[in-house]
Amino acid sequence: MHNRRALLIDSALAIGLAVVSVSLFVLVDSGELAGSAAGDLLRPVREPDGGAAVLVGLACLPVAVRRRWPLAALCASLLPDVVLVITGYGFSSVAHLVLLYSVAAYRGLAVALGGLLVSLLAYALAVVSAEELPVTVAVHVLQVAILAGVWGMGRGLRLRRAYLEELKDRASRLERAREADARAAKAEERSRIARELHDVVAHHVSVMTVQAAAARRVLTEDPEQAREALSAIESTGRVAMREMRDLVGVLRSPAERGPQPGMESLPMLVEQMREAGLATDLVVEGEAAPLPAGVDLAAYRLIQEGLTNSLRHAGTAARAVVTVRHRPGELDVEVLDDGQGAATAGSPERGGPGDRSAGERGPGEAGRGERGRGHGLVGIRERVAIYGGILKVGPRPGGGFEIQARFPLS
């Protein structure tokens, strides 16, 4: 549609130039411009005739294709002009100026220079071949200056158009980059929220599930114990609701954000696991020092996930030990249980993504492989990797499961 419209406009321009050029040719012939500067410049040696008028019109017709084939159109327009000058008519249409401008405006520098060179050579050929024309040196200089000026205007328009296109392209690239950054930020935030939801929901729901199963088993034989289990379920549910409200508050507004759990909440977590039926011990070594908020939360979530896995998979007779070691420049955390499992130890990996978990054992390894496949351990790997830590996850030699992490504090 755009090309068709441009062709129609250029065709109308070609017809208009042809009409104007033929009219000027007739006026010069009739002497109506005699005595004027235009009449002196365009005055022919030979008397104009119909054939010369046709040549004037033909020189204007290539303007119709000036956008598609500008250099070819320029050459086609210069040919009748040169013939007019050589044969002594002395009249040259302005169509070749329009076409020279088009070559400079719509083609690259090499083609544009070629168009200027063709115009200058055609003019030089006409001057040399028609020495009897009454043209002074000043007219030659003026003609060359006109050609150079028209060419310069076309190049200026092309450079300005290229500059505007580059600005548009740069703005488009920046917009795409902003959209990509926004998508990445949203994906990262969704991943963080998913980790938090899993840590909060999975832990408490696992505890409530174990307590409910225990209450169901002893409901008829020991109502008092069943009542205690139901009370623990109620307490755990309240804690889960409170943490969920805190997490939703983070999503709603920063002003509603409550304190996140940290290492100071470990005794409460251990006690909660004991009430859920998992014998749990807490060992703290070294002098506790203030921890960065991110490391504090990551270490707590790691221990929470490890104890939740032990509660789910280690069995009712298992025992879990949580060890926290405060060392200069680093924090070590460890969650071990003695439940029945494979006897192949995991291997440590830097940053977490390549660690070997129970879910990645070979065909001959038995045990609780599902403990390495859940979203919780994936979240642990991501948390440890964020803070440049070392993570080791896998079955213990002789049975049981272990999760060990070392967080640098520098």
CSV table of C-alpha atoms in Angstrom, one decimal:
chain,number,residue,atom,x,y,z
A,1,MET,CA,0.0,0.0,0.0
A,2,HIS,CA,2.8,2.4,0.9
A,3,ASN,CA,4.7,1.6,-2.3
A,4,ARG,CA,1.6,2.1,-4.5
A,5,ARG,CA,0.9,5.4,-2.9
A,6,ALA,CA,4.5,6.6,-3.4
A,7,LEU,CA,4.3,5.5,-7.1
A,8,LEU,CA,1.2,7.5,-7.6
A,9,ILE,CA,2.7,10.6,-6.0
A,10,ASP,CA,5.9,10.3,-8.1
A,11,SER,CA,3.9,9.8,-11.2
A,12,ALA,CA,1.9,13.0,-10.5
A,13,LEU,CA,5.2,14.8,-9.9
A,14,ALA,CA,6.6,13.5,-13.2
A,15,ILE,CA,3.6,14.8,-15.1
A,16,GLY,CA,3.7,18.1,-13.3
A,17,LEU,CA,7.4,18.6,-14.1
A,18,ALA,CA,6.8,17.6,-17.7
A,19,VAL,CA,4.0,20.2,-18.1
A,20,VAL,CA,6.1,23.0,-16.4
A,21,SER,CA,9.2,22.1,-18.4
A,22,VAL,CA,7.4,22.1,-21.8
A,23,SER,CA,5.7,25.4,-20.9
A,24,LEU,CA,9.0,27.0,-20.1
A,25,PHE,CA,10.3,25.6,-23.4
A,26,VAL,CA,7.5,27.3,-25.3
A,27,LEU,CA,7.8,30.6,-23.4
A,28,VAL,CA,11.5,30.7,-24.3
A,29,ASP,CA,10.6,30.0,-27.9
A,30,SER,CA,8.0,32.7,-28.1
A,31,GLY,CA,10.4,35.3,-26.6
A,32,GLU,CA,8.2,36.1,-23.7
A,33,LEU,CA,11.2,35.7,-21.3
A,34,ALA,CA,13.5,37.7,-23.5
A,35,GLY,CA,15.6,40.2,-21.6
A,36,SER,CA,15.3,38.3,-18.3
A,37,ALA,CA,18.0,36.3,-16.6
A,38,ALA,CA,16.1,33.0,-17.2
A,39,GLY,CA,15.7,34.0,-20.9
A,40,ASP,CA,19.4,34.7,-21.3
A,41,LEU,CA,20.3,31.4,-19.6
A,42,LEU,CA,17.8,29.2,-21.5
A,43,ARG,CA,17.9,31.0,-24.9
A,44,PRO,CA,18.5,28.3,-27.6
A,45,VAL,CA,20.6,28.6,-30.6
A,46,ARG,CA,18.2,26.6,-32.7
A,47,GLU,CA,14.5,27.4,-33.0
A,48,PRO,CA,12.5,24.9,-30.7
A,49,ASP,CA,10.2,22.5,-32.4
A,50,GLY,CA,7.9,19.6,-31.6
A,51,GLY,CA,10.6,17.0,-31.4
A,52,ALA,CA,12.6,19.1,-28.9
A,53,ALA,CA,9.4,19.5,-26.8
A,54,VAL,CA,9.0,15.7,-26.8
A,55,LEU,CA,12.6,15.3,-25.5
A,56,VAL,CA,11.8,17.8,-22.8
A,57,GLY,CA,8.8,15.8,-21.7
A,58,LEU,CA,10.7,12.5,-21.9
A,59,ALA,CA,13.4,13.9,-19.6
A,60,CYS,CA,10.7,14.3,-16.9
A,61,LEU,CA,9.0,10.9,-17.1
A,62,PRO,CA,11.7,8.9,-15.2
A,63,VAL,CA,10.8,10.9,-12.1
A,64,ALA,CA,7.9,8.4,-11.7
A,65,VAL,CA,10.3,5.7,-10.6
A,66,ARG,CA,12.7,7.9,-8.6
A,67,ARG,CA,12.3,6.0,-5.3
A,68,ARG,CA,12.6,2.5,-6.8
A,69,TRP,CA,15.4,3.0,-9.4
A,70,PRO,CA,16.8,6.5,-8.7
A,71,LEU,CA,20.2,6.0,-10.4
A,72,ALA,CA,18.7,4.4,-13.5
A,73,ALA,CA,16.0,7.1,-13.6
A,74,LEU,CA,18.7,9.8,-13.4
A,75,CYS,CA,20.7,8.3,-16.3
A,76,ALA,CA,17.5,8.0,-18.4
A,77,SER,CA,16.6,11.7,-17.7
A,78,LEU,CA,20.1,13.0,-18.5
A,79,LEU,CA,20.1,11.4,-21.9
A,80,PRO,CA,17.4,13.7,-23.5
A,81,ASP,CA,18.9,16.7,-21.7
A,82,VAL,CA,22.3,16.0,-23.2
A,83,VAL,CA,20.8,15.5,-26.7
A,84,LEU,CA,18.9,18.9,-26.3
A,85,VAL,CA,22.1,20.7,-25.4
A,86,ILE,CA,24.3,19.0,-28.1
A,87,THR,CA,21.7,19.6,-30.8
A,88,GLY,CA,21.7,23.3,-30.0
A,89,TYR,CA,18.3,23.7,-28.3
A,90,GLY,CA,20.1,24.7,-25.1
A,91,PHE,CA,17.1,23.8,-22.8
A,92,SER,CA,17.5,21.4,-19.9
A,93,SER,CA,14.7,20.4,-17.7
A,94,VAL,CA,14.9,20.4,-13.9
A,95,ALA,CA,13.9,16.7,-13.7
A,96,HIS,CA,17.5,15.6,-13.4
A,97,LEU,CA,17.9,17.8,-10.3
A,98,VAL,CA,15.0,16.0,-8.7
A,99,LEU,CA,16.5,12.6,-9.6
A,100,LEU,CA,19.9,13.6,-8.4
A,101,TYR,CA,18.3,14.6,-5.1
A,102,SER,CA,16.5,11.2,-5.0
A,103,VAL,CA,19.7,9.2,-5.6
A,104,ALA,CA,21.4,11.0,-2.7
A,105,ALA,CA,18.4,10.6,-0.4
A,106,TYR,CA,17.5,7.0,-1.1
A,107,ARG,CA,20.8,5.2,-1.8
A,108,GLY,CA,24.1,4.7,0.0
A,109,LEU,CA,27.1,6.9,-0.2
A,110,ALA,CA,28.8,5.0,-3.0
A,111,VAL,CA,25.7,5.1,-5.3
A,112,ALA,CA,25.0,8.7,-4.4
A,113,LEU,CA,28.5,9.7,-5.4
A,114,GLY,CA,28.1,7.8,-8.6
A,115,GLY,CA,24.9,9.8,-9.3
A,116,LEU,CA,26.7,13.1,-8.7
A,117,LEU,CA,29.6,12.0,-11.0
A,118,VAL,CA,27.2,11.0,-13.7
A,119,SER,CA,25.5,14.4,-13.5
A,120,LEU,CA,28.8,16.2,-13.7
A,121,LEU,CA,30.1,14.1,-16.6
A,122,ALA,CA,26.8,14.6,-18.5
A,123,TYR,CA,27.1,18.4,-18.0
A,124,ALA,CA,30.7,18.4,-19.1
A,125,LEU,CA,29.9,16.3,-22.2
A,126,ALA,CA,27.1,18.7,-23.1
A,127,VAL,CA,29.4,21.8,-22.7
A,128,VAL,CA,32.2,20.3,-24.7
A,129,SER,CA,29.9,19.0,-27.5
A,130,ALA,CA,28.0,22.3,-27.9
A,131,GLU,CA,30.7,25.1,-27.9
A,132,GLU,CA,28.4,27.5,-29.8
A,133,LEU,CA,26.0,27.9,-26.8
A,134,PRO,CA,26.3,31.4,-25.3
A,135,VAL,CA,27.2,30.2,-21.8
A,136,THR,CA,29.7,32.1,-19.6
A,137,VAL,CA,32.0,30.7,-16.9
A,138,ALA,CA,29.8,32.1,-14.2
A,139,VAL,CA,26.9,30.0,-15.6
A,140,HIS,CA,29.1,26.9,-15.4
A,141,VAL,CA,30.1,27.6,-11.8
A,142,LEU,CA,26.4,28.2,-10.9
A,143,GLN,CA,25.4,24.9,-12.6
A,144,VAL,CA,28.0,22.9,-10.7
A,145,ALA,CA,27.1,24.6,-7.4
A,146,ILE,CA,23.4,23.8,-8.0
A,147,LEU,CA,24.2,20.1,-8.7
A,148,ALA,CA,26.4,19.9,-5.5
A,149,GLY,CA,23.8,21.7,-3.4
A,150,VAL,CA,21.0,19.4,-4.5
A,151,TRP,CA,23.1,16.4,-3.9
A,152,GLY,CA,24.1,17.7,-0.4
A,153,MET,CA,20.4,18.3,0.5
A,154,GLY,CA,19.6,14.7,-0.5
A,155,ARG,CA,22.5,13.3,1.6
A,156,GLY,CA,21.4,15.5,4.6
A,157,LEU,CA,17.9,14.1,4.4
A,158,ARG,CA,19.2,10.5,4.2
A,159,LEU,CA,21.5,11.0,7.2
A,160,ARG,CA,18.8,12.5,9.2
A,161,ARG,CA,16.4,9.7,8.3
A,162,ALA,CA,19.1,7.1,9.3
A,163,TYR,CA,19.7,9.0,12.6
A,164,LEU,CA,16.0,8.9,13.4
A,165,GLU,CA,15.7,5.2,12.5
A,166,GLU,CA,18.7,4.5,14.8
A,167,LEU,CA,17.0,6.4,17.6
A,168,LYS,CA,13.8,4.4,17.1
A,169,ASP,CA,15.7,1.1,17.0
A,170,ARG,CA,17.6,2.0,20.1
A,171,ALA,CA,14.4,3.0,21.9
A,172,SER,CA,12.9,-0.3,20.8
A,173,ARG,CA,15.9,-2.3,22.1
A,174,LEU,CA,15.8,-0.5,25.4
A,175,GLU,CA,12.1,-1.2,25.7
A,176,ARG,CA,12.7,-4.9,25.0
A,177,ALA,CA,15.6,-4.9,27.5
A,178,ARG,CA,13.3,-3.3,30.1
A,179,GLU,CA,10.6,-5.9,29.4
A,180,ALA,CA,13.1,-8.7,29.7
A,181,ASP,CA,14.4,-7.3,33.0
A,182,ALA,CA,10.9,-7.0,34.3
A,183,ARG,CA,10.1,-10.6,33.3
A,184,ALA,CA,13.3,-11.8,34.9
A,185,ALA,CA,12.5,-9.9,38.1
A,186,LYS,CA,9.0,-11.3,38.1
A,187,ALA,CA,10.3,-14.8,37.6
A,188,GLU,CA,12.8,-14.4,40.4
A,189,GLU,CA,10.2,-13.0,42.7
A,190,ARG,CA,7.8,-15.8,41.9
A,191,SER,CA,10.6,-18.3,42.7
A,192,ARG,CA,11.3,-16.6,46.0
A,193,ILE,CA,7.6,-16.6,46.9
A,194,ALA,CA,7.4,-20.2,46.0
A,195,ARG,CA,10.3,-21.1,48.2
A,196,GLU,CA,8.8,-19.2,51.1
A,197,LEU,CA,5.4,-20.8,50.6
A,198,HIS,CA,6.9,-24.2,50.5
A,199,ASP,CA,9.0,-23.6,53.6
A,200,VAL,CA,6.0,-22.3,55.6
A,201,VAL,CA,3.3,-24.6,54.3
A,202,ALA,CA,5.1,-27.9,53.8
A,203,HIS,CA,6.7,-27.8,57.3
A,204,HIS,CA,3.6,-27.1,59.3
A,205,VAL,CA,1.3,-29.3,57.2
A,206,SER,CA,3.7,-32.2,57.6
A,207,VAL,CA,3.7,-31.7,61.4
A,208,MET,CA,-0.1,-31.5,61.4
A,209,THR,CA,-0.4,-34.6,59.2
A,210,VAL,CA,1.9,-36.6,61.6
A,211,GLN,CA,0.0,-35.4,64.6
A,212,ALA,CA,-3.4,-36.2,63.0
A,213,ALA,CA,-2.3,-39.7,62.2
A,214,ALA,CA,-1.1,-40.2,65.7
A,215,ALA,CA,-4.4,-38.9,67.1
A,216,ARG,CA,-6.4,-41.2,64.9
A,217,ARG,CA,-4.4,-44.3,66.1
A,218,VAL,CA,-4.8,-43.5,69.8
A,219,LEU,CA,-8.3,-41.9,69.7
A,220,THR,CA,-10.1,-44.9,71.2
A,221,GLU,CA,-7.3,-46.3,73.4
A,222,ASP,CA,-5.8,-43.1,74.8
A,223,PRO,CA,-8.1,-40.1,74.5
A,224,GLU,CA,-5.8,-38.0,76.6
A,225,GLN,CA,-2.9,-38.5,74.2
A,226,ALA,CA,-5.3,-37.9,71.2
A,227,ARG,CA,-6.4,-34.6,72.9
A,228,GLU,CA,-2.7,-33.5,73.2
A,229,ALA,CA,-2.1,-34.4,69.5
A,230,LEU,CA,-5.1,-32.3,68.5
A,231,SER,CA,-3.9,-29.4,70.7
A,232,ALA,CA,-0.5,-29.6,68.9
A,233,ILE,CA,-2.3,-29.6,65.5
A,234,GLU,CA,-4.2,-26.5,66.6
A,235,SER,CA,-1.1,-24.8,67.8
A,236,THR,CA,0.8,-25.6,64.6
A,237,GLY,CA,-2.1,-24.4,62.5
A,238,ARG,CA,-2.1,-21.1,64.3
A,239,VAL,CA,1.7,-20.7,63.7
A,240,ALA,CA,1.2,-21.6,60.0
A,241,MET,CA,-1.6,-19.0,59.7
A,242,ARG,CA,0.5,-16.4,61.4
A,243,GLU,CA,3.5,-17.0,59.0
A,244,MET,CA,1.2,-17.1,56.0
A,245,ARG,CA,-0.2,-13.7,57.0
A,246,ASP,CA,3.3,-12.3,57.4
A,247,LEU,CA,4.2,-13.6,53.9
A,248,VAL,CA,1.0,-12.2,52.3
A,249,GLY,CA,1.8,-8.9,54.1
A,250,VAL,CA,5.2,-8.8,52.3
A,251,LEU,CA,3.4,-9.2,49.0
A,252,ARG,CA,0.8,-6.4,49.8
A,253,SER,CA,3.0,-3.7,51.2
A,254,PRO,CA,6.5,-3.4,52.6
A,255,ALA,CA,5.1,-1.5,55.6
A,256,GLU,CA,3.2,-4.6,56.7
A,257,ARG,CA,6.2,-6.9,56.7
A,258,GLY,CA,6.9,-8.7,59.9
A,259,PRO,CA,10.2,-10.1,61.2
A,260,GLN,CA,11.3,-13.3,59.4
A,261,PRO,CA,12.3,-16.4,61.5
A,262,GLY,CA,16.0,-16.9,62.1
A,263,MET,CA,18.5,-18.9,64.1
A,264,GLU,CA,17.1,-17.5,67.4
A,265,SER,CA,13.9,-19.4,66.6
A,266,LEU,CA,15.6,-22.8,66.4
A,267,PRO,CA,14.7,-23.9,70.0
A,268,MET,CA,11.0,-23.4,69.2
A,269,LEU,CA,11.4,-25.3,66.0
A,270,VAL,CA,13.1,-28.2,67.7
A,271,GLU,CA,10.4,-28.3,70.4
A,272,GLN,CA,7.7,-28.3,67.7
A,273,MET,CA,9.4,-31.3,66.0
A,274,ARG,CA,9.5,-33.2,69.3
A,275,GLU,CA,5.8,-32.6,69.9
A,276,ALA,CA,5.2,-33.9,66.4
A,277,GLY,CA,6.9,-37.2,67.4
A,278,LEU,CA,10.5,-36.8,66.0
A,279,ALA,CA,13.2,-37.0,68.7
A,280,THR,CA,15.3,-34.0,68.0
A,281,ASP,CA,18.4,-32.7,69.6
A,282,LEU,CA,20.0,-29.2,69.1
A,283,VAL,CA,23.7,-28.7,69.4
A,284,VAL,CA,25.3,-25.2,69.2
A,285,GLU,CA,29.0,-24.9,69.0
A,286,GLY,CA,31.0,-21.7,69.2
A,287,GLU,CA,30.1,-18.2,70.2
A,288,ALA,CA,27.0,-16.9,68.3
A,289,ALA,CA,27.5,-13.7,66.4
A,290,PRO,CA,25.0,-11.4,64.6
A,291,LEU,CA,24.3,-12.9,61.2
A,292,PRO,CA,23.3,-11.2,57.9
A,293,ALA,CA,19.5,-11.3,57.6
A,294,GLY,CA,19.6,-13.3,54.4
A,295,VAL,CA,22.0,-15.9,55.8
A,296,ASP,CA,20.0,-16.1,59.0
A,297,LEU,CA,16.8,-16.9,57.2
A,298,ALA,CA,18.4,-19.3,54.7
A,299,ALA,CA,20.1,-21.3,57.5
A,300,TYR,CA,16.8,-21.5,59.4
A,301,ARG,CA,14.8,-22.6,56.3
A,302,LEU,CA,17.5,-25.2,55.6
A,303,ILE,CA,17.2,-26.7,59.1
A,304,GLN,CA,13.4,-26.5,58.9
A,305,GLU,CA,13.4,-28.4,55.6
A,306,GLY,CA,15.8,-31.0,56.9
A,307,LEU,CA,13.7,-31.7,60.0
A,308,THR,CA,10.5,-31.8,57.9
A,309,ASN,CA,12.1,-34.4,55.6
A,310,SER,CA,13.2,-36.5,58.6
A,311,LEU,CA,9.7,-36.3,60.1
A,312,ARG,CA,8.2,-37.5,56.8
A,313,HIS,CA,10.6,-40.2,55.8
A,314,ALA,CA,12.9,-41.3,58.6
A,315,GLY,CA,10.3,-43.3,60.5
A,316,THR,CA,8.8,-43.0,64.0
A,317,ALA,CA,11.8,-44.5,65.7
A,318,ALA,CA,14.3,-42.2,64.1
A,319,ARG,CA,16.3,-39.5,65.9
A,320,ALA,CA,17.4,-36.2,64.4
A,321,VAL,CA,20.3,-34.0,65.4
A,322,VAL,CA,20.7,-30.4,64.5
A,323,THR,CA,24.2,-29.0,64.8
A,324,VAL,CA,25.0,-25.3,64.4
A,325,ARG,CA,28.7,-24.2,64.4
A,326,HIS,CA,29.7,-20.6,64.7
A,327,ARG,CA,33.2,-20.2,63.3
A,328,PRO,CA,35.2,-17.0,62.4
A,329,GLY,CA,33.9,-15.9,59.0
A,330,GLU,CA,31.5,-18.8,58.4
A,331,LEU,CA,28.4,-20.6,59.7
A,332,ASP,CA,28.0,-24.4,59.5
A,333,VAL,CA,24.6,-26.0,59.9
A,334,GLU,CA,23.9,-29.7,59.8
A,335,VAL,CA,20.8,-31.9,60.1
A,336,LEU,CA,21.3,-35.6,60.5
A,337,ASP,CA,18.9,-38.5,61.2
A,338,ASP,CA,19.4,-42.2,61.7
A,339,GLY,CA,16.4,-43.5,59.8
A,340,GLN,CA,16.9,-46.5,57.5
A,341,GLY,CA,18.3,-45.4,54.1
A,342,ALA,CA,21.0,-45.9,51.6
A,343,ALA,CA,24.6,-46.2,52.6
A,344,THR,CA,26.2,-44.0,50.0
A,345,ALA,CA,27.2,-40.5,51.1
A,346,GLY,CA,26.6,-37.4,49.1
A,347,SER,CA,29.4,-35.3,47.8
A,348,PRO,CA,29.9,-31.6,48.5
A,349,GLU,CA,29.4,-29.1,45.7
A,350,ARG,CA,30.1,-25.4,45.4
A,351,GLY,CA,27.0,-23.3,45.4
A,352,GLY,CA,24.4,-26.1,45.6
A,353,PRO,CA,23.2,-26.7,42.0
A,354,GLY,CA,25.4,-29.8,41.5
A,355,ASP,CA,25.1,-31.5,44.9
A,356,ARG,CA,24.2,-35.2,45.0
A,357,SER,CA,21.0,-36.1,46.8
A,358,ALA,CA,19.3,-39.3,47.6
A,359,GLY,CA,17.0,-38.7,44.6
A,360,GLU,CA,20.1,-39.0,42.3
A,361,ARG,CA,21.5,-42.3,43.4
A,362,GLY,CA,22.3,-45.1,41.0
A,363,PRO,CA,20.0,-48.1,40.1
A,364,GLY,CA,21.5,-50.2,42.9
A,365,GLU,CA,20.9,-47.8,45.7
A,366,ALA,CA,17.9,-48.3,47.8
A,367,GLY,CA,16.2,-46.1,50.4
A,368,ARG,CA,14.4,-42.9,50.6
A,369,GLY,CA,15.1,-41.5,47.1
A,370,GLU,CA,12.1,-39.2,47.2
A,371,ARG,CA,13.9,-37.1,49.8
A,372,GLY,CA,16.1,-35.6,47.1
A,373,ARG,CA,13.4,-34.9,44.5
A,374,GLY,CA,11.1,-32.4,46.3
A,375,HIS,CA,10.9,-28.7,45.8
A,376,GLY,CA,12.2,-28.1,49.3
A,377,LEU,CA,15.7,-29.4,48.5
A,378,VAL,CA,15.7,-27.4,45.3
A,379,GLY,CA,14.9,-24.3,47.4
A,380,ILE,CA,17.7,-25.2,49.8
A,381,ARG,CA,20.2,-25.4,46.9
A,382,GLU,CA,19.0,-22.0,45.6
A,383,ARG,CA,19.3,-20.4,49.0
A,384,VAL,CA,22.8,-21.7,49.6
A,385,ALA,CA,23.9,-20.8,46.1
A,386,ILE,CA,22.7,-17.2,46.6
A,387,TYR,CA,25.1,-16.7,49.4
A,388,GLY,CA,28.0,-18.6,47.9
A,389,GLY,CA,27.8,-21.5,50.3
A,390,ILE,CA,28.7,-25.2,50.0
A,391,LEU,CA,25.9,-27.7,50.3
A,392,LYS,CA,26.1,-31.5,50.9
A,393,VAL,CA,22.9,-33.5,50.7
A,394,GLY,CA,22.5,-37.3,50.7
A,395,PRO,CA,22.3,-40.6,52.6
A,396,ARG,CA,24.7,-41.3,55.3
A,397,PRO,CA,27.0,-44.4,55.4
A,398,GLY,CA,25.3,-47.0,57.5
A,399,GLY,CA,21.8,-45.5,57.2
A,400,GLY,CA,20.2,-42.2,57.7
A,401,PHE,CA,20.2,-38.9,55.8
A,402,GLU,CA,22.2,-35.7,56.1
A,403,ILE,CA,22.0,-32.1,55.0
A,404,GLN,CA,25.1,-30.0,55.6
A,405,ALA,CA,25.8,-26.4,54.5
A,406,ARG,CA,28.5,-23.9,55.1
A,407,PHE,CA,27.7,-20.2,54.7
A,408,PRO,CA,30.6,-17.6,54.3
A,409,LEU,CA,30.0,-14.5,56.4
A,410,SER,CA,32.5,-12.2,54.8
